[in-house]
XYZ file of C-alpha atoms in Angstrom:
666
model
C 64.281 54.845 24.767
C 61.465 52.210 24.474
C 61.847 48.473 23.707
C 61.459 48.729 19.967
C 64.264 51.406 19.741
C 66.488 49.160 21.717
C 65.675 46.088 19.566
C 66.649 48.135 16.465
C 69.733 50.126 17.581
C 71.434 47.753 19.827
C 72.832 45.649 16.904
C 73.993 48.911 15.360
C 75.799 50.077 18.437
C 77.438 46.696 18.799
C 78.498 46.741 15.102
C 80.066 50.110 15.671
C 81.950 49.070 18.785
C 83.155 45.920 17.327
C 83.937 47.396 13.947
C 85.899 50.343 15.201
C 87.497 48.444 17.998
C 88.421 45.528 15.676
C 91.649 43.634 16.822
C 92.446 46.321 19.351
C 89.319 45.245 21.146
C 90.015 41.608 20.762
C 88.181 38.587 19.728
C 86.178 37.634 22.996
C 85.113 41.234 23.836
C 83.827 41.793 20.281
C 81.827 38.536 20.277
C 80.349 39.150 23.807
C 79.232 42.663 22.746
C 77.718 41.752 19.555
C 76.156 38.486 20.714
C 75.039 40.000 23.827
C 73.176 42.800 22.098
C 71.393 40.321 19.777
C 70.143 38.184 22.679
C 68.897 41.333 24.379
C 67.028 42.243 21.124
C 65.657 38.773 20.817
C 64.434 38.701 24.476
C 62.695 42.095 23.843
C 61.154 40.765 20.601
C 59.263 37.822 21.759
C 57.019 39.599 24.226
C 56.027 41.970 21.423
C 55.170 38.925 19.134
C 53.352 37.102 21.787
C 51.265 40.138 22.771
C 50.051 40.197 19.242
C 49.291 36.478 19.276
C 47.324 36.864 22.344
C 45.524 39.836 20.944
C 46.755 42.227 23.709
C 48.540 44.624 21.528
C 47.666 47.344 18.910
C 49.752 48.694 16.171
C 51.885 51.721 17.022
C 54.729 54.017 15.804
C 57.812 55.073 17.861
C 59.215 58.333 16.374
C 62.921 58.716 16.132
C 63.747 62.075 14.369
C 62.588 64.112 11.349
C 64.795 62.705 8.580
C 63.952 65.012 5.610
C 61.784 68.202 5.643
C 61.729 70.069 2.411
C 58.743 72.015 1.182
C 55.805 69.583 1.061
C 58.029 66.596 1.289
C 58.515 65.117 4.783
C 60.192 61.836 5.710
C 60.001 60.924 9.377
C 62.137 58.375 10.830
C 59.902 56.297 12.898
C 59.573 52.621 13.784
C 56.356 50.927 12.988
C 55.186 48.015 15.207
C 52.253 45.846 14.166
C 51.620 41.965 13.596
C 53.618 41.874 10.356
C 56.575 43.660 12.143
C 56.284 41.483 15.188
C 56.581 38.347 13.142
C 59.665 39.644 11.350
C 61.179 40.779 14.645
C 61.253 37.352 16.221
C 62.397 35.743 13.021
C 65.350 38.184 12.507
C 66.527 38.436 16.156
C 66.220 34.852 17.016
C 67.969 33.531 13.984
C 70.571 36.234 14.197
C 71.341 35.718 17.934
C 71.678 31.978 17.383
C 73.917 32.593 14.333
C 75.976 34.816 16.441
C 76.439 32.230 19.127
C 77.058 29.445 16.399
C 79.753 31.545 14.896
C 81.783 31.501 18.231
C 82.622 27.891 17.269
C 82.525 28.015 13.494
C 84.805 31.052 13.152
C 87.053 30.331 16.235
C 90.195 29.925 14.083
C 89.562 32.999 11.798
C 91.948 35.870 12.504
C 89.265 38.595 11.577
C 86.569 37.625 14.111
C 85.753 41.266 15.355
C 85.253 42.261 11.651
C 82.914 39.209 11.091
C 80.746 39.841 14.065
C 80.518 43.457 13.273
C 79.239 42.646 9.892
C 76.697 40.149 11.241
C 75.349 42.880 13.600
C 75.377 45.566 10.950
C 73.301 43.185 8.591
C 70.732 42.532 11.436
C 70.370 46.305 12.105
C 69.715 46.954 8.421
C 67.064 44.245 8.255
C 65.411 45.512 11.421
C 65.310 49.047 9.851
C 63.663 47.547 6.751
C 60.832 45.744 8.587
C 60.117 48.597 10.938
C 59.898 51.166 8.258
C 56.818 53.311 8.340
C 57.638 55.021 4.822
C 59.106 53.801 1.574
C 62.284 55.864 1.850
C 63.144 54.258 5.271
C 62.258 50.878 3.789
C 64.669 51.636 1.006
C 67.432 52.571 3.445
C 67.158 49.165 5.138
C 66.782 47.409 1.775
C 70.170 49.019 0.472
C 71.680 48.200 3.934
C 71.180 44.564 3.746
C 72.534 44.638 0.263
C 75.682 46.305 1.532
C 76.118 44.031 4.559
C 75.555 40.898 2.267
C 78.339 42.180 0.038
C 80.600 42.377 2.966
C 79.610 39.068 4.528
C 79.657 37.079 1.084
C 83.172 38.489 0.351
C 84.316 38.143 3.921
C 87.172 35.993 2.833
C 88.318 38.739 0.556
C 91.658 36.965 -0.293
C 89.663 34.238 -2.022
C 88.891 35.167 -5.631
C 85.645 33.141 -5.881
C 84.352 34.913 -2.648
C 85.095 38.307 -4.205
C 83.455 37.239 -7.370
C 80.350 35.957 -5.581
C 80.051 39.191 -3.593
C 80.277 41.376 -6.756
C 77.706 39.095 -8.467
C 75.251 39.418 -5.484
C 75.785 43.205 -5.587
C 75.252 43.838 -9.130
C 72.315 41.432 -9.585
C 70.581 43.146 -6.699
C 71.123 46.611 -8.275
C 69.291 45.445 -11.251
C 66.243 44.599 -9.084
C 66.744 47.692 -6.970
C 66.418 49.779 -10.024
C 62.968 48.633 -10.435
C 62.227 49.096 -6.727
C 63.530 52.725 -6.920
C 61.228 53.402 -9.976
C 58.438 51.983 -8.160
C 59.122 54.182 -5.106
C 59.433 57.305 -7.348
C 56.162 56.356 -9.202
C 54.310 55.737 -6.093
C 55.364 59.205 -4.622
C 54.317 60.727 -7.938
C 50.891 59.181 -7.825
C 50.031 59.490 -4.107
C 52.130 62.499 -3.129
C 53.455 60.763 -0.091
C 55.871 58.141 0.853
C 53.992 57.330 4.137
C 53.086 53.599 3.821
C 49.915 53.880 5.828
C 48.653 56.806 3.896
C 49.528 54.972 0.564
C 47.742 51.766 1.439
C 44.707 53.784 2.621
C 44.494 55.644 -0.699
C 45.393 52.689 -2.765
C 41.849 51.180 -3.370
C 40.777 54.396 -4.853
C 43.370 54.334 -7.608
C 42.075 51.028 -8.864
C 41.458 51.276 -12.596
C 43.303 54.623 -13.128
C 45.805 54.972 -15.898
C 48.941 56.711 -16.182
C 50.625 58.116 -19.404
C 54.117 57.049 -20.683
C 55.549 57.523 -24.206
C 52.208 58.273 -25.677
C 50.413 55.308 -24.114
C 48.208 54.718 -21.258
C 48.914 52.049 -18.607
C 47.205 50.833 -15.486
C 48.704 52.861 -12.712
C 48.663 50.233 -9.984
C 49.826 47.504 -12.223
C 52.790 49.583 -13.373
C 53.738 50.497 -9.699
C 53.208 46.861 -8.252
C 55.281 45.373 -11.011
C 58.187 47.784 -10.642
C 58.071 47.184 -6.798
C 57.984 43.493 -7.461
C 61.171 43.596 -9.699
C 62.865 44.788 -6.670
C 61.453 41.879 -4.728
C 62.649 39.390 -7.367
C 66.255 40.515 -6.896
C 66.314 40.600 -3.132
C 64.343 37.313 -2.818
C 66.180 35.590 -5.878
C 63.340 34.867 -8.089
C 63.701 33.382 -11.444
C 65.564 35.751 -13.719
C 67.396 37.546 -10.832
C 68.228 34.314 -8.970
C 71.580 33.706 -10.064
C 73.458 35.465 -7.241
C 72.040 33.169 -4.539
C 73.838 29.847 -5.058
C 77.205 31.625 -5.496
C 76.632 33.486 -2.217
C 77.569 30.158 -0.532
C 81.183 31.377 -0.944
C 80.748 33.155 2.353
C 81.120 31.500 5.665
C 78.218 29.098 6.499
C 76.777 31.213 9.366
C 76.350 33.931 6.811
C 74.320 31.492 4.580
C 71.993 30.855 7.475
C 71.521 34.456 8.381
C 71.120 35.929 4.821
C 69.661 33.086 2.902
C 67.423 31.401 5.520
C 65.593 34.036 7.375
C 66.330 37.556 6.696
C 67.571 39.239 3.420
C 65.950 36.798 0.890
C 62.583 37.103 2.808
C 62.589 40.974 2.353
C 60.998 40.733 -1.043
C 58.037 38.625 0.563
C 57.751 40.879 3.435
C 57.584 43.913 1.114
C 54.916 42.391 -1.029
C 52.927 41.391 2.103
C 53.433 44.960 3.602
C 52.235 46.525 0.551
C 49.539 43.947 -0.068
C 46.579 46.427 -0.343
C 48.556 47.991 -3.341
C 48.811 44.501 -5.062
C 45.173 43.732 -4.350
C 44.149 46.545 -6.738
C 45.820 44.843 -9.724
C 44.870 41.335 -10.906
C 47.686 41.488 -13.604
C 50.309 42.213 -10.869
C 49.127 39.384 -8.600
C 49.067 36.930 -11.593
C 52.714 37.822 -12.592
C 53.645 37.325 -8.892
C 51.908 33.951 -8.994
C 53.489 32.663 -12.127
C 57.128 33.989 -11.223
C 56.796 32.365 -7.713
C 55.652 29.067 -9.183
C 58.223 28.951 -11.903
C 61.042 29.751 -9.364
C 59.732 27.080 -7.077
C 59.889 24.403 -9.902
C 63.133 25.673 -11.441
C 65.101 25.702 -8.105
C 63.713 22.281 -6.942
C 64.968 20.616 -10.306
C 68.404 22.069 -10.001
C 68.620 21.154 -6.369
C 68.223 17.487 -7.232
C 71.649 17.140 -8.900
C 73.702 19.446 -6.641
C 76.593 17.703 -4.827
C 77.771 20.663 -2.668
C 75.775 20.376 0.578
C 75.289 24.264 0.890
C 74.211 24.522 -2.745
C 71.574 22.004 -2.200
C 70.156 24.037 0.633
C 70.618 27.202 -1.355
C 68.439 26.136 -4.101
C 66.000 24.798 -1.626
C 65.723 28.360 -0.209
C 65.080 29.647 -3.714
C 62.480 27.137 -4.187
C 60.585 27.705 -0.869
C 60.663 31.500 -1.631
C 58.811 30.614 -4.794
C 56.029 29.099 -2.646
C 55.775 32.167 -0.477
C 55.373 34.367 -3.611
C 52.891 32.383 -5.303
C 50.913 32.330 -2.000
C 50.953 36.056 -2.060
C 50.058 36.089 -5.755
C 46.765 34.082 -5.094
C 45.907 36.475 -2.035
C 47.054 34.053 0.788
C 49.309 36.628 2.459
C 48.834 34.998 5.723
C 49.980 31.598 4.396
C 52.907 33.339 2.814
C 54.011 34.873 6.048
C 53.432 31.590 7.813
C 55.889 29.854 5.590
C 58.306 32.565 5.945
C 57.923 32.181 9.739
C 58.433 28.326 9.828
C 60.980 28.436 6.914
C 63.304 30.670 9.059
C 63.659 28.017 11.750
C 64.140 24.798 9.660
C 66.192 26.501 6.950
C 68.477 28.124 9.438
C 68.712 24.680 11.133
C 69.651 22.963 7.908
C 72.275 25.607 6.953
C 73.804 25.485 10.527
C 73.537 21.624 10.504
C 75.442 21.648 7.052
C 78.118 23.980 8.591
C 78.488 21.308 11.487
C 78.992 18.682 8.877
C 81.431 20.798 7.076
C 83.270 21.457 10.370
C 83.514 17.897 11.103
C 84.745 17.074 7.545
C 87.495 19.681 7.562
C 85.616 22.152 5.198
C 84.878 19.444 2.630
C 81.542 20.464 1.151
C 81.018 17.711 -1.474
C 78.600 15.156 -0.269
C 80.178 12.377 -2.441
C 82.837 12.345 0.058
C 80.620 12.001 3.161
C 78.658 8.805 4.254
C 78.143 7.080 7.500
C 78.317 10.185 9.578
C 75.307 9.490 11.797
C 77.610 7.365 13.995
C 80.254 10.157 14.349
C 78.161 13.408 14.604
C 74.845 11.921 16.065
C 73.611 15.268 17.416
C 74.094 17.025 14.092
C 72.385 14.042 12.431
C 69.252 14.240 14.516
C 69.134 18.078 14.223
C 69.302 17.790 10.288
C 66.756 15.027 10.320
C 64.443 17.464 12.281
C 65.038 19.984 9.642
C 64.328 17.562 6.781
C 61.100 16.352 8.333
C 60.021 20.001 8.578
C 61.001 21.031 5.067
C 59.348 18.087 3.491
C 56.316 18.463 5.493
C 55.843 15.226 7.510
C 52.794 15.013 9.432
C 49.366 13.468 10.111
C 46.261 15.464 9.361
C 44.420 16.408 12.558
C 47.117 14.952 14.785
C 50.574 16.588 14.555
C 53.026 17.747 11.878
C 56.325 19.404 11.633
C 56.571 22.971 10.570
C 56.596 22.648 6.729
C 53.442 20.252 7.171
C 51.317 23.205 8.235
C 52.756 26.158 6.182
C 53.565 24.556 2.855
C 50.380 22.629 2.832
C 48.393 25.733 3.750
C 49.990 27.481 0.542
C 49.112 24.584 -1.796
C 45.525 24.441 -0.426
C 45.099 28.225 -0.754
C 46.406 28.047 -4.333
C 43.958 25.309 -5.237
C 41.133 27.064 -3.637
C 42.020 30.556 -5.392
C 41.502 28.903 -8.832
C 42.799 30.589 -11.995
C 46.555 30.907 -11.959
C 46.461 29.537 -8.519
C 45.399 25.936 -9.914
C 48.463 25.762 -12.082
C 50.609 26.936 -9.161
C 49.166 24.177 -7.179
C 50.134 21.490 -9.478
C 53.626 23.034 -9.870
C 53.846 23.406 -6.293
C 52.994 19.660 -5.631
C 55.729 18.638 -8.265
C 58.234 20.739 -6.546
C 57.188 19.073 -3.222
C 58.079 15.821 -4.709
C 61.467 17.043 -5.885
C 62.045 18.718 -2.348
C 61.526 15.501 -0.655
C 63.947 13.757 -3.113
C 66.794 16.111 -2.793
C 66.371 16.582 0.969
C 66.404 12.927 1.823
C 69.223 12.565 -0.870
C 71.233 14.878 1.150
C 70.546 12.962 4.383
C 71.338 9.598 2.970
C 74.576 10.706 1.165
C 75.773 12.445 4.212
C 74.719 10.333 7.117
C 74.102 6.824 5.673
C 76.051 4.145 3.573
C 79.729 3.553 3.826
C 82.287 6.280 4.778
C 83.657 7.795 1.601
C 85.816 10.444 3.159
C 88.871 8.053 2.717
C 88.555 8.764 -0.967
C 89.030 12.666 -0.459
C 92.726 13.618 -0.486
C 91.737 17.008 0.926
C 90.062 15.511 3.991
C 92.761 12.971 4.596
C 95.445 15.524 4.317
C 93.730 17.732 7.047
C 92.429 14.879 9.210
C 95.750 13.251 9.735
C 97.130 16.730 10.971
C 94.193 17.463 13.182
C 94.628 16.553 17.083
C 90.997 16.601 17.705
C 90.263 13.530 15.550
C 90.381 10.118 17.360
C 91.719 6.898 15.943
C 89.205 4.284 15.418
C 89.443 0.359 15.436
C 90.535 0.182 11.865
C 93.573 2.400 12.399
C 92.001 5.320 10.474
C 90.497 8.541 11.647
C 86.783 9.816 12.129
C 85.056 13.059 12.174
C 84.268 14.725 15.435
C 81.069 16.397 16.817
C 80.831 20.133 16.887
C 81.539 22.186 20.084
C 78.553 23.067 22.300
C 78.481 26.617 21.054
C 77.489 25.233 17.709
C 75.266 22.488 19.056
C 73.038 24.756 21.235
C 71.704 26.748 18.238
C 70.920 23.491 16.500
C 68.991 22.321 19.442
C 66.993 25.498 19.675
C 66.174 25.644 16.041
C 65.151 21.966 16.114
C 62.440 22.997 18.592
C 61.320 25.483 16.081
C 61.417 23.164 13.159
C 59.351 20.595 15.180
C 56.718 22.846 16.940
C 56.434 26.205 15.153
C 53.908 25.129 12.607
C 51.919 23.141 15.270
C 51.926 26.115 17.684
C 51.090 29.016 15.544
C 49.149 27.658 12.493
C 45.766 29.031 13.801
C 47.071 32.538 14.125
C 48.452 32.727 10.513
C 45.904 30.958 8.367
C 42.679 30.103 10.281
C 39.839 32.207 9.000
C 38.597 33.324 12.458
C 41.758 33.440 14.499
C 43.957 34.659 11.555
C 41.547 37.599 10.949
C 41.973 38.618 14.680
C 45.731 38.103 14.443
C 46.233 40.298 11.457
C 43.606 42.949 12.167
C 46.452 45.145 13.817
C 48.219 45.025 10.515
C 47.911 46.453 7.007
C 48.051 42.920 5.617
C 45.213 42.170 3.085
C 44.027 39.130 4.917
C 41.379 37.206 2.781
C 39.042 35.586 5.284
C 36.911 34.063 2.482
C 39.942 32.502 0.870
C 41.009 30.947 4.211
C 37.440 29.527 4.619
C 37.665 28.048 1.092
C 41.174 26.487 1.585
C 39.874 24.323 4.453
C 37.029 23.172 2.224
C 39.287 21.743 -0.593
C 38.771 18.028 -1.665
C 40.569 15.341 0.570
C 42.923 14.383 -2.343
C 44.230 18.060 -2.366
C 45.094 17.779 1.335
C 46.685 14.276 0.831
C 48.647 15.232 -2.398
C 51.745 16.857 -0.423
C 51.947 13.795 1.872
C 51.738 11.508 -1.013
C 54.555 13.229 -3.077
C 56.703 13.523 0.074
C 56.516 9.612 0.677
C 57.177 9.167 -3.054
C 60.365 11.423 -3.020
C 61.611 9.654 0.218
C 61.160 6.180 -1.487
C 62.957 7.280 -4.612
C 65.813 8.667 -2.645
C 65.918 5.517 -0.354
C 65.998 3.273 -3.308
C 68.695 5.326 -5.221
C 70.917 6.056 -2.415
C 70.441 3.204 0.116
C 69.151 0.177 -1.738
C 70.397 0.479 -5.311
C 73.378 2.818 -5.186
C 74.051 2.203 -8.813
C 70.727 3.876 -9.970
C 72.114 7.508 -10.053
C 75.019 6.475 -12.396
C 72.677 4.599 -14.672
C 70.210 7.454 -14.777
C 73.073 9.961 -15.711
C 74.309 7.532 -18.402
C 70.855 7.383 -19.874
C 69.726 10.907 -19.552
C 72.974 12.712 -19.795
C 71.435 15.645 -21.632
C 69.013 16.284 -18.936
C 71.536 15.874 -16.138
C 73.865 18.336 -17.701
C 70.991 20.715 -18.266
C 70.059 20.631 -14.576
C 73.768 20.397 -13.293
C 74.439 23.725 -15.320
C 71.205 25.339 -13.665
C 69.375 25.482 -16.944
C 72.307 27.547 -18.430
C 71.075 30.867 -17.019
C 74.726 32.021 -16.199
C 75.950 30.936 -19.603
C 73.057 32.749 -21.234
C 73.523 35.900 -19.209
C 77.186 35.615 -20.062
C 76.513 35.907 -23.702
C 73.573 38.375 -23.575
C 74.839 40.789 -20.893
C 78.445 40.098 -19.665
C 80.330 39.712 -22.933
C 78.548 42.808 -24.567
C 79.183 44.859 -21.498
C 82.900 44.002 -21.545
C 83.027 44.665 -25.335
C 81.291 48.071 -24.858
C 83.536 49.048 -21.980
C 86.662 47.915 -23.890
C 85.542 49.950 -26.881
C 84.782 53.061 -24.808
C 88.183 52.550 -23.091
C 90.320 52.153 -26.142
C 88.496 54.371 -28.747
C 86.630 56.733 -26.361
C 88.904 57.344 -23.390
C 92.381 56.660 -24.866
C 91.558 57.187 -28.610
C 89.572 60.349 -28.276
C 89.524 62.067 -24.739
C 93.213 61.389 -24.085
C 94.367 62.028 -27.456
C 92.765 65.449 -27.888
C 92.612 66.075 -24.234
C 95.316 65.677 -21.733
C 97.653 63.824 -24.049
C 96.926 66.138 -27.030
C 97.582 69.233 -24.935
C 100.726 67.885 -23.453
C 101.889 66.971 -27.046
C 101.299 70.461 -28.236
C 103.163 71.954 -25.268
C 106.064 69.617 -26.034
C 106.138 70.724 -29.644
C 105.950 74.338 -28.712
C 108.854 74.052 -26.313
C 110.922 72.429 -29.103
C 110.319 75.498 -31.337
C 111.032 78.034 -28.777
C 114.101 76.200 -27.506
C 115.602 76.751 -30.929
C 115.112 80.368 -30.595
C 117.087 80.354 -27.312
C 120.389 79.801 -29.003
C 122.418 82.270 -26.814
C 123.822 84.143 -29.864
C 123.372 88.112 -30.104
C 122.744 88.134 -33.890
C 119.805 85.578 -33.351
C 118.157 87.851 -30.889
C 118.766 90.897 -33.097
C 117.235 89.083 -36.086
C 114.108 88.371 -33.960
C 113.945 92.000 -32.868
C 114.167 93.135 -36.560
C 111.454 90.731 -37.679
C 109.289 92.059 -34.821
C 109.892 95.537 -35.942
C 109.187 94.709 -39.443
C 105.939 93.177 -38.585
C 104.891 96.090 -36.430
C 105.709 98.679 -39.002
C 103.828 96.567 -41.730
C 100.762 96.403 -39.460
C 100.884 100.230 -38.812
C 101.058 101.048 -42.542
C 98.417 98.628 -43.785
C 96.034 99.580 -40.963
C 93.154 101.689 -42.500
């Protein structure tokens, strides 16, 4: 068994052992097995990635077995390793390994730890299967696997009604997107007569301009296929329209949020579009749709994030917005920039989620930032870690000197969008506006959480739990203060902080530089546009400075509103209450879907249940036949009187009927 097979199947083996062993195995053995397996996978992934970075590796496939062999249809189970896979391997295994370690502390008091760690490892296996797929059927297996695992993880606390509802919502919304993805796979097989990704991508350019018939009309073949596949990406990566599951998924444990919504599941759609980029390159219409959907999602999520009070929901909408950046980068042809932002985003977003978990842990599971304040003195390590993550997501840096992760990746996307022109120009301005909002809500989170006066004394929930918690120490005022997280939670924060600080500076040449990038991606099927990468470095200076300007503007507004003039937010809400309600209610998407889809679906279901099932099927089926049998037994029961003359009468009637039949028969 070679290294790539170990990387993929070790998490599955660990999930099986921990899942089947469960409580009989015990908490510590289950955690050791699953966490150890992930760290081994992580240790094996980084050399593969670095070998592609240094140009000492070539793409290859590792066969596992023949999956389906039916006539002319063949589906091999084989693991593909190229540059694109290598990037995803280090993202998935690094974040997952750190999340496993972090969960030792965060889930310490949970009675179902083996089940939780088994779910984490199962999710990681499914995601690894997705990114190593060499054919569309294998990709779909991983695609649905992460959907199943996310359902299990979001609804892990299944005794909590809101967690169950969130898990079902995530599952159903993703099924809508997956319908488009399945139709895209079916259509691709119909057109190319294969599900092998390399063969499809090789043949894709020749299909440009061809048409396909449907319901008496002709449509551009590649546009139809790409849009159907993109619908799947919209569901998995929470793009506008199919985004409603992502914020509610915060009902799961915080490590789940970091694993699913920072680095793995939600980036599956971006990975799929980049993996199939030669297909998308054949359709300008499909790329334009990807650009506009990504830009719209980027702006929408950023606006909603500005008014959220739940610390995890702020970061969740931030994830949704950052995914929008990745998609409109892919839409303008900057696939390298999209993957670069996916890479850096994994580190700083996982850091922010796990940092939020450390804050929640310190505040006894209170998630409302309005009851935080002044925490930098009580949990300083968490404060500095989240500050590093905030500097990374807001893109702090100095051109030509040094910058945090987002400074390189997000700025590269904006410059590429401007250089691409067309829909990219609009995406650039939308992206800059979203960057302003990103800076505002990110620093708002920091200021509300770590600065100002302590407000947790106003929370009855915190006070009730704090006064009963032996780990908290009494301060000079006779009250209680929060405590720092244990080392198993702080070590992952420290490692991710290094990624948030240096990942952009260390690898930006490989991802987006015209010369280095072309060499880096040549061992992959990525449609790397060298000309666009040249053009993005030649944009006007104001384009390069715009992200920094809006970052400083957002920081200044947040500082003025939450440090200097703390009454500003209340005044704003009082003056613009309609806008505030509109954003607080997430543009009323949930309410709109409830009217358009949920209530009609319940009404149709109720009608079919009452009129169809009970009123028709049961009435004339099992209930009707039962009633007929009962009526028949009542009649025959009357004939069974026990008197001889009654039976004689029946015999005479039978004989008379027989004689009459014999006489009248021709």
